[in-house]
mmCIF file of C-alpha atoms in Angstrom:
data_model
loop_
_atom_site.group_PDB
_atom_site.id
_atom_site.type_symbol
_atom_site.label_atom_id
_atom_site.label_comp_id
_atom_site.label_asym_id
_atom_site.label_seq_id
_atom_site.Cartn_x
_atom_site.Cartn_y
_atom_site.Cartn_z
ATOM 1 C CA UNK A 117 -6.854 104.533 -45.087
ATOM 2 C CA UNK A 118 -10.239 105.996 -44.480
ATOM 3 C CA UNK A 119 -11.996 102.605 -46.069
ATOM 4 C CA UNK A 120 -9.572 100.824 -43.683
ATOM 5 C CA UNK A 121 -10.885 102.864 -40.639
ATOM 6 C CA UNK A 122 -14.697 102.453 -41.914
ATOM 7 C CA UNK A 123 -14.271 98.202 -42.202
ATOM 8 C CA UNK A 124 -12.570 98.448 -38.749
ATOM 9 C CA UNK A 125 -15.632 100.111 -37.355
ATOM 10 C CA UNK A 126 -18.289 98.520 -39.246
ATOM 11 C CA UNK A 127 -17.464 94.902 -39.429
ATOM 12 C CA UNK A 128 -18.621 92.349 -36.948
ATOM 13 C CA UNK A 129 -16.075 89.783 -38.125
ATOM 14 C CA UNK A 130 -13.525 92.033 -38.241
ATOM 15 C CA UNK A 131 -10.558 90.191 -37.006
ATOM 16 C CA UNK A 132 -11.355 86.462 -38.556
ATOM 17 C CA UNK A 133 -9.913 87.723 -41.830
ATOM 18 C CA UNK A 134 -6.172 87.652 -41.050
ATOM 19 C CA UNK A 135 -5.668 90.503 -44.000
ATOM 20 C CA UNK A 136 -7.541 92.309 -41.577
ATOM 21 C CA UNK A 137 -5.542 91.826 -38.588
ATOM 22 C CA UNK A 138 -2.294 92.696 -40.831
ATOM 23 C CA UNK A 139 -4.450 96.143 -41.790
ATOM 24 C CA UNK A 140 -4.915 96.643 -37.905
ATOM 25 C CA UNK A 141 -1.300 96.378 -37.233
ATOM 26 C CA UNK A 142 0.224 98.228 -39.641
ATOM 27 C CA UNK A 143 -2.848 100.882 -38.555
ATOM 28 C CA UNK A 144 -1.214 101.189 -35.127
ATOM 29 C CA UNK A 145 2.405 101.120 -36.928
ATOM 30 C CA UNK A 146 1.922 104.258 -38.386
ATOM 31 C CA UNK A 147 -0.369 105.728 -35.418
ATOM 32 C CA UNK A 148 3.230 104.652 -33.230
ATOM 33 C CA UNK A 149 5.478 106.463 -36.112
ATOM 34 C CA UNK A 150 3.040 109.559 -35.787
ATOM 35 C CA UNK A 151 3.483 110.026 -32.254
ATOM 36 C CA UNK A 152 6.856 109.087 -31.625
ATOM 37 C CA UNK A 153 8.417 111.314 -34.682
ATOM 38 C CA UNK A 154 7.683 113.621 -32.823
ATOM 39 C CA UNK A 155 8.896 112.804 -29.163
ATOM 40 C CA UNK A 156 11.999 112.571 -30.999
ATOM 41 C CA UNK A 157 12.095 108.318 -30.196
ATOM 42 C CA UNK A 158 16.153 107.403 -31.305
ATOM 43 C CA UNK A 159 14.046 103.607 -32.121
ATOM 44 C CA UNK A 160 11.630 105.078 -34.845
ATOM 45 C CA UNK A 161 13.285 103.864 -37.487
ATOM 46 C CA UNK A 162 13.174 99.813 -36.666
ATOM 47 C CA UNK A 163 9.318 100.596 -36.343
ATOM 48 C CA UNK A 164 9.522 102.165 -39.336
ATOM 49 C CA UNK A 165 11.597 99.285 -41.018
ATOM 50 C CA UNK A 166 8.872 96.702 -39.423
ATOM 51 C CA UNK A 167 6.012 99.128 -41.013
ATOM 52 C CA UNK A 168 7.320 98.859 -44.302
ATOM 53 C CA UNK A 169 7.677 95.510 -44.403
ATOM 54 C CA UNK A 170 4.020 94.774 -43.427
ATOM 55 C CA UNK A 171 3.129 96.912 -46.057
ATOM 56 C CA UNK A 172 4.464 95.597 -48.831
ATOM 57 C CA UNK A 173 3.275 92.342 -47.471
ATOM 58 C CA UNK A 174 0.056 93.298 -47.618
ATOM 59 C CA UNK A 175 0.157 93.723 -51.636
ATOM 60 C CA UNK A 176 -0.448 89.813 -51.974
ATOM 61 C CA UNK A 177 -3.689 90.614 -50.786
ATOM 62 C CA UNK A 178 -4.667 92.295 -53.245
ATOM 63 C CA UNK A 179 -3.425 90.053 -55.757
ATOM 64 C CA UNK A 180 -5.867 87.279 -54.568
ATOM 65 C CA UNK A 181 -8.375 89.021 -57.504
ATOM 66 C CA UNK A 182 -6.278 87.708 -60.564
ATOM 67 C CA UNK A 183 -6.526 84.797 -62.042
ATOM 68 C CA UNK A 184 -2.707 84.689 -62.557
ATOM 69 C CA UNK A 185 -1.793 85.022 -59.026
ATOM 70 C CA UNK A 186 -4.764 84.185 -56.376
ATOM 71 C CA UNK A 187 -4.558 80.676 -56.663
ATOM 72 C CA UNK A 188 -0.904 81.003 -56.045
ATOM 73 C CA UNK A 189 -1.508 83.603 -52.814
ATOM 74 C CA UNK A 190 -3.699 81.174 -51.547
ATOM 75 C CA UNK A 191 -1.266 78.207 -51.844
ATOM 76 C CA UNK A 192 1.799 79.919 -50.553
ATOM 77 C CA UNK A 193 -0.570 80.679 -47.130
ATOM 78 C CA UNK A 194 -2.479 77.212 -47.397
ATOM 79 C CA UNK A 195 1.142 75.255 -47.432
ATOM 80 C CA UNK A 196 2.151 77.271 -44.540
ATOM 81 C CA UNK A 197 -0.937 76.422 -42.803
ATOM 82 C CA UNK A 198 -0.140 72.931 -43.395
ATOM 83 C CA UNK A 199 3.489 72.651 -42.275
ATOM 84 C CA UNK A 200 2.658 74.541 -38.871
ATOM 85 C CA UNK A 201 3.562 71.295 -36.920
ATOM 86 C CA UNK A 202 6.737 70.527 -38.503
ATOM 87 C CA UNK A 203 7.562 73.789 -38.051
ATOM 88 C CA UNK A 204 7.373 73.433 -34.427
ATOM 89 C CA UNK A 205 9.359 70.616 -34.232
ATOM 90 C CA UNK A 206 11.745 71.868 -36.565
ATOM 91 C CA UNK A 207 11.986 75.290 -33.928
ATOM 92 C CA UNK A 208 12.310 73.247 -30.913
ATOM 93 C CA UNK A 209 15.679 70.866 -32.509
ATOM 94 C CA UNK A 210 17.140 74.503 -33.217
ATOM 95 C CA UNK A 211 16.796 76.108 -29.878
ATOM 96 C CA UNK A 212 17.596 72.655 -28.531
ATOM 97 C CA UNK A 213 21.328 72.375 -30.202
ATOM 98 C CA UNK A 214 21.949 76.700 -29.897
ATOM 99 C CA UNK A 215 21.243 75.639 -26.305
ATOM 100 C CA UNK A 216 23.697 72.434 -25.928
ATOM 101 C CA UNK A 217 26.658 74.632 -28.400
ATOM 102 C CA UNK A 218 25.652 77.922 -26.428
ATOM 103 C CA UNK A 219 26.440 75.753 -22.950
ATOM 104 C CA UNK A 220 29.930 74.757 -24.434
ATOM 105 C CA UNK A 221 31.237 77.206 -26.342
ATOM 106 C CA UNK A 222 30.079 80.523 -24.356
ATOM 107 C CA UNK A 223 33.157 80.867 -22.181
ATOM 108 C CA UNK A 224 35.459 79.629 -24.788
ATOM 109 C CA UNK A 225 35.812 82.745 -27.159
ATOM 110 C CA UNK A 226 34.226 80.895 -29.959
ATOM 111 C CA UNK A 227 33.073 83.988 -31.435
ATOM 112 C CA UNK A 228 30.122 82.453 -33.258
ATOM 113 C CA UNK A 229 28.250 81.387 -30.237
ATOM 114 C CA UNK A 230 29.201 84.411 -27.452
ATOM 115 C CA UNK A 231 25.824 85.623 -27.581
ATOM 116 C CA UNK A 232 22.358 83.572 -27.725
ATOM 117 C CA UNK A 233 21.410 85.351 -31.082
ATOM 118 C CA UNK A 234 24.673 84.933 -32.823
ATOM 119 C CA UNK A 235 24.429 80.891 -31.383
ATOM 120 C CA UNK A 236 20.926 80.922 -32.992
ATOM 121 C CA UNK A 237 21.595 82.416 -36.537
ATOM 122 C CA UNK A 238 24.792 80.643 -36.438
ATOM 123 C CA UNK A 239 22.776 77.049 -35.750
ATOM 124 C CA UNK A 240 19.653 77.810 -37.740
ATOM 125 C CA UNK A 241 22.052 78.497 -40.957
ATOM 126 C CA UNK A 242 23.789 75.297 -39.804
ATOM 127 C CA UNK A 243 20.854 72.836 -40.313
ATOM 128 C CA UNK A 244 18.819 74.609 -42.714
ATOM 129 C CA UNK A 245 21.697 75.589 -45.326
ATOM 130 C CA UNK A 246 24.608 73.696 -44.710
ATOM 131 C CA UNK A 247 26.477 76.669 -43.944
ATOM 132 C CA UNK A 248 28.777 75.544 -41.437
ATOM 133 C CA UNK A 249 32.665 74.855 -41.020
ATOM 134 C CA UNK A 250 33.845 72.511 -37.996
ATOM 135 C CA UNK A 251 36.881 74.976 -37.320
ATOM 136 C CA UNK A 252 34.002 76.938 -35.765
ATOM 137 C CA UNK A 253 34.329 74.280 -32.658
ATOM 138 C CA UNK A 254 38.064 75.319 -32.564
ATOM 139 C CA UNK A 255 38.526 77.178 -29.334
ATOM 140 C CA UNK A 256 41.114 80.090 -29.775
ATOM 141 C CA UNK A 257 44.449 80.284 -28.133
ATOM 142 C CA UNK A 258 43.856 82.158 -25.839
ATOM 143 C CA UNK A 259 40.769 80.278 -24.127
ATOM 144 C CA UNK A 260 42.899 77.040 -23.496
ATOM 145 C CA UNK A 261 42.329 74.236 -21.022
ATOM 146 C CA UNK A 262 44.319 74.673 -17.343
ATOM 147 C CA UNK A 263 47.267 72.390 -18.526
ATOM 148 C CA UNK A 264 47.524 75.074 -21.602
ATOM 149 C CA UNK A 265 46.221 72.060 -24.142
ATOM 150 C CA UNK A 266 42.890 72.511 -26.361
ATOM 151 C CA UNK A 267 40.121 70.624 -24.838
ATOM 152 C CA UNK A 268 38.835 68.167 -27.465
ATOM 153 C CA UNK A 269 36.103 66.820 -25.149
ATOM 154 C CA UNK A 270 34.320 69.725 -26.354
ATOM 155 C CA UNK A 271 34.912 69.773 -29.839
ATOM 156 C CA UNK A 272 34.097 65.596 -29.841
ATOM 157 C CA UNK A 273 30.594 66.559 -28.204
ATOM 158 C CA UNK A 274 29.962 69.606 -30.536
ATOM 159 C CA UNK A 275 30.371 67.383 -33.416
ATOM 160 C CA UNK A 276 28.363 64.535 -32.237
ATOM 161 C CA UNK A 277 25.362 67.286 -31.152
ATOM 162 C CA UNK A 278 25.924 68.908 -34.226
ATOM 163 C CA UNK A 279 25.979 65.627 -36.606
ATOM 164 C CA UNK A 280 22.723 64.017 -35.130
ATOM 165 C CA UNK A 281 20.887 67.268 -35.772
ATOM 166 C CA UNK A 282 21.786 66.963 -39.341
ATOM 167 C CA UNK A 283 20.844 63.508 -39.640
ATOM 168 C CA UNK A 284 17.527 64.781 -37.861
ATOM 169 C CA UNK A 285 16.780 67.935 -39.925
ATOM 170 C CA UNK A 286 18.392 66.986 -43.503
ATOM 171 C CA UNK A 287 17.577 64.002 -43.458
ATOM 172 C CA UNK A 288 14.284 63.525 -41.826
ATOM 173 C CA UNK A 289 12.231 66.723 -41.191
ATOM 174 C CA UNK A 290 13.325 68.374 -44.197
ATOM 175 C CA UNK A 291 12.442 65.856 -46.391
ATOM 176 C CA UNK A 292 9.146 65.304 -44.728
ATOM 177 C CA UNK A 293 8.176 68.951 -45.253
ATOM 178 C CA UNK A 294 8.809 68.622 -49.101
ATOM 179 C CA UNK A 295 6.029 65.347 -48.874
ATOM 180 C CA UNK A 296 3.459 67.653 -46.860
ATOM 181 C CA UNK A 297 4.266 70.640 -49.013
ATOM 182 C CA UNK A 298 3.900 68.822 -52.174
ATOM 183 C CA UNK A 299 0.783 67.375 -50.909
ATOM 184 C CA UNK A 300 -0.825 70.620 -50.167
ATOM 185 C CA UNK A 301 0.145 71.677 -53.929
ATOM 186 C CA UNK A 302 -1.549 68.897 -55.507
ATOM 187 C CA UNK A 303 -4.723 69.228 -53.087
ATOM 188 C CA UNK A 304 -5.036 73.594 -53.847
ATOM 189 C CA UNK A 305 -4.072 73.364 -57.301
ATOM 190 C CA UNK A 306 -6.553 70.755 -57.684
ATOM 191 C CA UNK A 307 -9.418 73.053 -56.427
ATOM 192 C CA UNK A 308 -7.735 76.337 -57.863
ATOM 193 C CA UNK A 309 -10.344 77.008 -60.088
ATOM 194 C CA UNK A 310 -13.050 77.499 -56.866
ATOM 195 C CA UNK A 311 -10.404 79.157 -54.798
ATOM 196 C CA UNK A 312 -9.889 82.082 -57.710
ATOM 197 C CA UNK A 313 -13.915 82.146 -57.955
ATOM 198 C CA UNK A 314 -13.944 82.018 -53.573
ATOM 199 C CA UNK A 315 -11.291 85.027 -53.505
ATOM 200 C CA UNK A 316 -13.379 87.080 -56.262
ATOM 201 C CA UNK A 317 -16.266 86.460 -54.631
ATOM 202 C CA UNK A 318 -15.119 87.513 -50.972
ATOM 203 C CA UNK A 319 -13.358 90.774 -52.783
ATOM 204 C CA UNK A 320 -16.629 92.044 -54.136
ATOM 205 C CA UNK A 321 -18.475 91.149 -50.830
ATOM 206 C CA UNK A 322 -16.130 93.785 -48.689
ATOM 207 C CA UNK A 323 -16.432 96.386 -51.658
ATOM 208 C CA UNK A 324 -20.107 96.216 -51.527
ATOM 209 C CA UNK A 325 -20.028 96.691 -47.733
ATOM 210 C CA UNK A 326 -18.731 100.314 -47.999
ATOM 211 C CA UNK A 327 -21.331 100.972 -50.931
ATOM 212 C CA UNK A 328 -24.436 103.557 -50.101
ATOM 213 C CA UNK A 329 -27.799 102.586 -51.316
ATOM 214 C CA UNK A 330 -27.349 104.658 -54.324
ATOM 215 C CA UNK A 331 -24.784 102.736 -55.251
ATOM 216 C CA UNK A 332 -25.909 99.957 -54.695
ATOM 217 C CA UNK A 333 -29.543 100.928 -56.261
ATOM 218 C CA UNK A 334 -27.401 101.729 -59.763
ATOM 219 C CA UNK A 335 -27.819 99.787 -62.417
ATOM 220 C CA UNK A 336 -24.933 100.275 -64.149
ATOM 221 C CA UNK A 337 -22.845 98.525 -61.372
ATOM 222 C CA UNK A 338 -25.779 96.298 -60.756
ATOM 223 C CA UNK A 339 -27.459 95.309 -63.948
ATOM 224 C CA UNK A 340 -30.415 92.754 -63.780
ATOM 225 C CA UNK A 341 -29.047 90.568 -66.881
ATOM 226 C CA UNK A 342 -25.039 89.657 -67.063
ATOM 227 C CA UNK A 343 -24.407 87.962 -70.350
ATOM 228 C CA UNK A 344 -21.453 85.793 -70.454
ATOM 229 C CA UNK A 345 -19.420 84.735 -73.776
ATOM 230 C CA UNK A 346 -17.763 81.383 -73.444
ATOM 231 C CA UNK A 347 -16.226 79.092 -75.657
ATOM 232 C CA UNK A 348 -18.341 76.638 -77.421
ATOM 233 C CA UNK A 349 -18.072 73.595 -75.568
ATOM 234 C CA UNK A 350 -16.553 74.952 -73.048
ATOM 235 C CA UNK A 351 -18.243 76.214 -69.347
ATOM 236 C CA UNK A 352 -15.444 78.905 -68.843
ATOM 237 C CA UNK A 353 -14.105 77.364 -65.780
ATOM 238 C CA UNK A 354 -10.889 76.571 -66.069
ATOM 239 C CA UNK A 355 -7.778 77.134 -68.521
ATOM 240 C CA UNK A 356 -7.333 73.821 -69.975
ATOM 241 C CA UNK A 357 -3.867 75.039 -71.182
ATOM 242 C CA UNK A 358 -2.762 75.326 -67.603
ATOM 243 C CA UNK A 359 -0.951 72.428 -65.693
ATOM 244 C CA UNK A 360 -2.979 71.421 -62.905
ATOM 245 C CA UNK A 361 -0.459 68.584 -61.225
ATOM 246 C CA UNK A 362 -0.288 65.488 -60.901
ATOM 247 C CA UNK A 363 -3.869 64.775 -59.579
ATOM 248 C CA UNK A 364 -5.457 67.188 -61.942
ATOM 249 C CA UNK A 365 -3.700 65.227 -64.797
ATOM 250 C CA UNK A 366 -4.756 61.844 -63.741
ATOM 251 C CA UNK A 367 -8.703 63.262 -62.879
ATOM 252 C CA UNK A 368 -8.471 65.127 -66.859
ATOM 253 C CA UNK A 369 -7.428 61.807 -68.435
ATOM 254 C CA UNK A 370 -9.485 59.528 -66.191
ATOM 255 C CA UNK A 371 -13.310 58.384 -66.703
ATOM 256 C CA UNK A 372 -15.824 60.001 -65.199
ATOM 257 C CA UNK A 373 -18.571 58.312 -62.744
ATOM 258 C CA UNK A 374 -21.185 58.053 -65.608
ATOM 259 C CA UNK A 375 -18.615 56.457 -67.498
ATOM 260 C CA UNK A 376 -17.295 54.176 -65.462
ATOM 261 C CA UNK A 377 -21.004 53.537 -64.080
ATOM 262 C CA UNK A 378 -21.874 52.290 -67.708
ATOM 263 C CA UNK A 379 -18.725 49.885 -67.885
ATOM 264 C CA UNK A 380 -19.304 48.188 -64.884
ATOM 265 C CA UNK A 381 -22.645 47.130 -66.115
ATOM 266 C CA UNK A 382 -21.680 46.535 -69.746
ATOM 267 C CA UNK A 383 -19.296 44.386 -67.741
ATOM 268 C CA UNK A 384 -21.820 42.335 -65.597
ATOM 269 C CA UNK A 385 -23.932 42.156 -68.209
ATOM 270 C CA UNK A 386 -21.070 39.884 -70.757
ATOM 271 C CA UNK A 387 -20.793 38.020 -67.058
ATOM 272 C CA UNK A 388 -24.462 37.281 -66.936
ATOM 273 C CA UNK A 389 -24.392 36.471 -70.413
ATOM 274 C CA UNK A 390 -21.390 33.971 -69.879
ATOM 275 C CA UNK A 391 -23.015 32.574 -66.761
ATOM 276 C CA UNK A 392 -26.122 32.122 -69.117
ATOM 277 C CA UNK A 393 -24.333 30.415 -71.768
ATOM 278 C CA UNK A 394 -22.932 28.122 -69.126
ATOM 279 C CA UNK A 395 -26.252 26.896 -67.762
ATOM 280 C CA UNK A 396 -26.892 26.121 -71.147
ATOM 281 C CA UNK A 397 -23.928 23.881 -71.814
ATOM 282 C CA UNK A 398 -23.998 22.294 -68.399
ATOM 283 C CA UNK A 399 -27.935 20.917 -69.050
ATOM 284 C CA UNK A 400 -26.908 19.919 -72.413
ATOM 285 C CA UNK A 401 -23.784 17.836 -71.260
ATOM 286 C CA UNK A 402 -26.459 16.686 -68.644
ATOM 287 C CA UNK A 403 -28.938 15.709 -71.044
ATOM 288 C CA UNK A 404 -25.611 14.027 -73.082
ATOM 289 C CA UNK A 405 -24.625 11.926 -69.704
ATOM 290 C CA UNK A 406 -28.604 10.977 -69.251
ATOM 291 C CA UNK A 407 -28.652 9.529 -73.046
ATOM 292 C CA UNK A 408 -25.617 7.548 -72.519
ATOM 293 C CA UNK A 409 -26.271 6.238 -69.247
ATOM 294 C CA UNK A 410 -29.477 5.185 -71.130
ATOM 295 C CA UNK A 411 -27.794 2.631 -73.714
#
């Protein structure tokens, strides 16, 4: 907590890390839970609940300094990143159809959609998991049309809303994210080996920020030589073991530049040669034509 505090007052760029901002709010969390304990607040413990949450959230960022797990940290935040816009779109088609079953079924005693929130989770498990059942269109018995008959109008709209929102999400947007997720897989895992290095890097950086010049004078923590032991033939970058996708397979079994460099001009030079050797025939059947033409 007190490093927490001292990073809060000390750095300029405080709030461009977004770890940061998650330290900041769970800072005023617990500042909230300190003062209201003991105002006696009946709500404390949905703070509390939020609090905790954050918390344990914030663990991943401290997994960002393993090999094992950074690259994967990274990814999971990176994808998200990514799939921001479908996201949107993918928010605004739910609201949209809790709106359009909300307007139809909120005076009917449909009791999935006689509140806004139960029309929202009931929609949003709809689309996303296939967890509906069309007897939830079914208004009850005792919310019947004037002439004491079940209005079908409303069930017939419900299921046409409710079928090209499917067709929309299930089909379409769902599918989509899957292509721009995968994507952003191949692209991070491609590059993993910098991001782990990146994540190190930025972890000692904000240790060394707290340090005193003492510290920071010591040689033990600071030696002037680092030796590193590395596998012969091997620069210690990567784990060659580990499964780097589908691009990362294709770039470990394709040439590289140099080689495919020195190809290209063994190749032009068996063209120049054959272009060469072509010449050579063409003046001889020349010379051939001449000497006949001759007799």
């Amino acid at each position: 907590m007190y490093l927490k505090v001292k990073k809060f007052i000390f750095s300029r760029n405080y709030f461009k890390d977004p770890w940061n901002i998650l330290d900041f709010t769970q800072l005023c969390l617990f500042l909230c839970i300190f003062i209201l304990y003991f105002n006696g607040c009946n709500s404390l413990k949905y703070i509390i609940a939020f609090a905790i949450y954050l918390k344990w959230f914030g663990i991943l960022n401290y997994l960002q300094g393993f090999e094992s797990t950074g690259a994967l940290v990274r990814m999971v935040f990176q994808i998200i990143f990514d799939i921001r816009y479908i996201v949107v779109v993918l928010g605004i088609l739910i609201f949209g159809v809790t709106s359009s079953l909300y307007a139809i079924f909120s005076q009917t005693g449909v009791s999935e959609y006689e509140s806004v929130i139960r029309a929202l989770f009931s929609v949003f498990n709809m689309l996303l998991f296939n967890v509906y059942d069309f007897n939830d269109f079914v208004v009850e018995n005792e919310n019947l049309n004037n002439n004491g008959e079940n209005n079908d109008s409303e069930v017939i709209i419900a299921k046409v809303i409710f079928s090209v929102s499917m067709i929309l999400v299930s089909i379409v947007l769902l599918n989509l994210l899957i292509a721009l997720m995968s994507d952003s897989y191949e692209r991070i895992q491609d590059q993993s080996a910098l991001e782990i290095q990146k994540l190190r890097a930025k972890i000692l950086l904000e240790i060394e920020m707290f340090m005193t010049e003492e510290e920071l004078n010591n040689q033990e923590n600071f030696p002037l030589y680092l030796h590193v032991l590395t596998e012969k033939g091997s620069d210690g970058s990567e784990n060659k073991s580990q499964w780097l996708g589908v691009l990362g397979a294709i770039k470990a079994h394709a040439p590289s530049k140099n080689e495919i460099k020195i190809q290209v001009n063994e190749i032009k030079t068996q063209v120049n040669g054959v272009k060469k050797e072509l010449e050579e025939l063409k003046q001889k059947m020349n010379t051939i034509l001449e000497i006949l033409q001759g007799q």
